[in-house]
């Protein structure tokens, strides 16, 4: 048995995740391992919490990491906040809305799905209508729906949820660190993100935050393990949490000054997230949002100039994902494959009803760079021509360069 | 807000985990990110599976990683193989036996705990007796119980389980890659390990393997998510799996040629495990077991010569963890703290009934080195003397050196 060392071919990752990790983040992971209760390590964990609060724009004490990919973070918060039988409204406008329902159904929640055509977002009135009709413990919402490239405005939804006494739990996996997310101002009860998109670290950790209202629920569901429980540890009054590993109450204790032993914190991923957050602090959120927005503008200008049509409700398009309608007679997989194999640039196809209909281009985190936008547009033009798509040649890159030039003025 | 870059103080990690990652592994994590469906990346995943089969000593097709720490791997396999109402026997001889019960209780299994004094292991007859009395779907067992430093012989238990038609699911988190584990020869139905112990990668990934019998159960519990299911995907006949993230059926599909989208594989941890397994392949398992065994012998000789007493049933002590009884009048936390703060060497205390009674020394993976054993013994002597423990001075290190000298002959 003989295998070679890890030596990946050069790649420019323009998918909606995973994207390129910041080289500073990759270097941070090379640091040697510290014990999980070493004061130096717990100090890093506390710093991570502090920087995370900035990135989420929140004062929530409970703002920390779960040692899973983003999907596990979603499940941890949802199954910690929602008890069996709780009624939850899920306005779904793409694949990941259904994922929230899948997760919650398994823990015995009573789900109401509000569905909408893929490529659109919800009007605040639709949510208010639903909350008027019936009483819900929570509304679970996707912020950036990468499967369709749509972004749901949340400010008004937060106000509506507060008015009707429903928790608002938001999946910001695809937007945090790239598009504006304001957990406190928007009155989000909880928010969850991942590391492999606009945060620009490797996949493998989830960022979570939740308010005191959810903290109170978690307290009532707490149960300390037999092997380490003391006489002071009594079980809470609400139904226990279904998973041991994704147990929000135990994770909270582990991240609290009590540091009650649960899992062994993923050391190198902790280093990675710490450094990724430090990159965001250095750049500032405002500059980061502006960078993504400018690159998005250049990308869209380039695609339009080339004559490719952008999918969905443009007004609500995510600034960090752009979907194009696959021109007739062309196989999206061929476009994607040629870009990857010949140019070393990766973009994505889609799922469900949009499978084969759109191609998705990510503009996220470290991958969100002028250089990447320009080389992608150039490569895409060549591949489209090779596939006999009638496009305006020489226009795409030029239009994007014009956007950058105007922005410098 | 201003935080410094990651720059940990020098540490020698002699706890029962996490231990030092091999420098080759830390370097591998610096490689840039590949997309999760990039053929180069899926090829790496397949290589990881192949090397894992060697390390587990199995032919099981289903041998792959879960993107959680080891605890999440345990929960994934247990909740995938065990349905609500299934009767499971858990012979517990320390904290981590109780953990298996905690995990299984939450998924509605019907648990029978067989308890034993901490510091001992089970006789095969005790297990046979229990299986004769009642019928069980499975027996869940810890191989190396780090909380007590005991290692349970499993070969005979495997034969007994087979005879009585019970699955045998084994937690080898602390032993795999350091002590002998033979999944197929010992007739283990499933085996789970982590990365942060004898595998010597960072924490954050779990190694799992299971046989066809469990594969059949998983197939019957399968349910494909709404966002990506096709007309061919029908739900299985058995109760669904409680968690979406820790769903063995979906993970199996993700690691199979179908590569059905589930989570986003943790790229850098995948690189880390790939390289850690390559280190084991290079060293060979036999050489690795011999290295741990020799270092264990030297450590015990040193501790004995110093006059410190080793805890528990010595005959069944793990070769990768050694517990010493804390001498009377000494605070274990002070010993541990001085070793960490003055010498940069980390050892561990214990849990539950052994809290404050024993100190645990790890001898695992990359940390299992002659140099580390010798400097630990020297430091321990100094700290014990400082705490007025009467020990034989100058004897510990000398005895260990004698063991190494004899081994070279």
Coordinates of N, CA, C and O in Angstrom, one line a residue, chain B residues 127 131 138-139 141 156-168 187 189:
Chain B
X127 N -20.0 -12.0 30.5 CA -20.8 -11.5 29.3 C -21.7 -12.7 28.8 O -22.8 -12.5 28.5
X131 N -25.7 -12.8 28.4 CA -26.4 -13.1 27.1 C -27.2 -14.4 27.1 O -28.2 -14.6 26.4
X138 N -27.6 -6.1 20.7 CA -26.2 -5.7 20.6 C -25.6 -5.6 22.0 O -26.2 -5.4 23.0
X139 N -24.2 -5.8 22.0 CA -23.4 -5.4 23.1 C -22.5 -4.3 22.7 O -21.9 -4.3 21.7
X141 N -19.3 -2.0 23.8 CA -18.2 -2.2 24.8 C -17.1 -1.1 24.5 O -16.9 -0.7 23.4
X156 N -12.4 -13.1 22.8 CA -13.4 -14.1 23.3 C -14.8 -13.5 23.3 O -15.8 -14.2 23.1
X157 N -14.9 -12.2 23.6 CA -16.2 -11.5 23.7 C -16.9 -11.5 22.3 O -18.1 -11.8 22.2
X158 N -16.1 -11.3 21.3 CA -16.6 -11.4 19.9 C -17.2 -12.7 19.6 O -18.2 -12.8 19.0
X159 N -16.5 -13.8 20.0 CA -17.0 -15.1 19.7 C -18.3 -15.4 20.4 O -19.2 -16.0 19.9
X160 N -18.3 -14.9 21.7 CA -19.5 -15.1 22.5 C -20.7 -14.4 21.8 O -21.8 -14.9 21.7
X161 N -20.5 -13.1 21.4 CA -21.6 -12.3 20.8 C -22.1 -13.0 19.6 O -23.3 -13.1 19.3
X162 N -21.1 -13.5 18.8 CA -21.5 -14.2 17.6 C -22.4 -15.5 17.9 O -23.5 -15.7 17.3
X163 N -22.0 -16.2 18.9 CA -22.7 -17.4 19.3 C -24.2 -17.1 19.7 O -25.1 -17.8 19.4
X164 N -24.3 -15.9 20.4 CA -25.7 -15.6 20.9 C -26.4 -14.6 19.9 O -27.4 -14.0 20.3
X165 N -25.8 -14.4 18.8 CA -26.5 -13.5 17.8 C -26.6 -12.1 18.1 O -27.6 -11.4 17.7
X166 N -25.7 -11.5 18.9 CA -25.7 -10.1 19.2 C -24.6 -9.4 18.5 O -23.5 -9.9 18.3
X167 N -25.0 -8.2 18.0 CA -23.9 -7.3 17.4 C -22.9 -6.9 18.5 O -23.3 -6.8 19.7
X168 N -21.7 -6.7 18.1 CA -20.7 -6.2 19.1 C -20.1 -4.9 18.5 O -19.4 -4.9 17.5
X187 N -14.1 -10.4 15.3 CA -15.6 -10.4 15.0 C -16.3 -9.2 15.6 O -17.4 -9.4 16.2
X189 N -18.6 -6.2 15.1 CA -19.6 -5.8 14.1 C -19.4 -4.3 13.6 O -19.7 -4.0 12.5

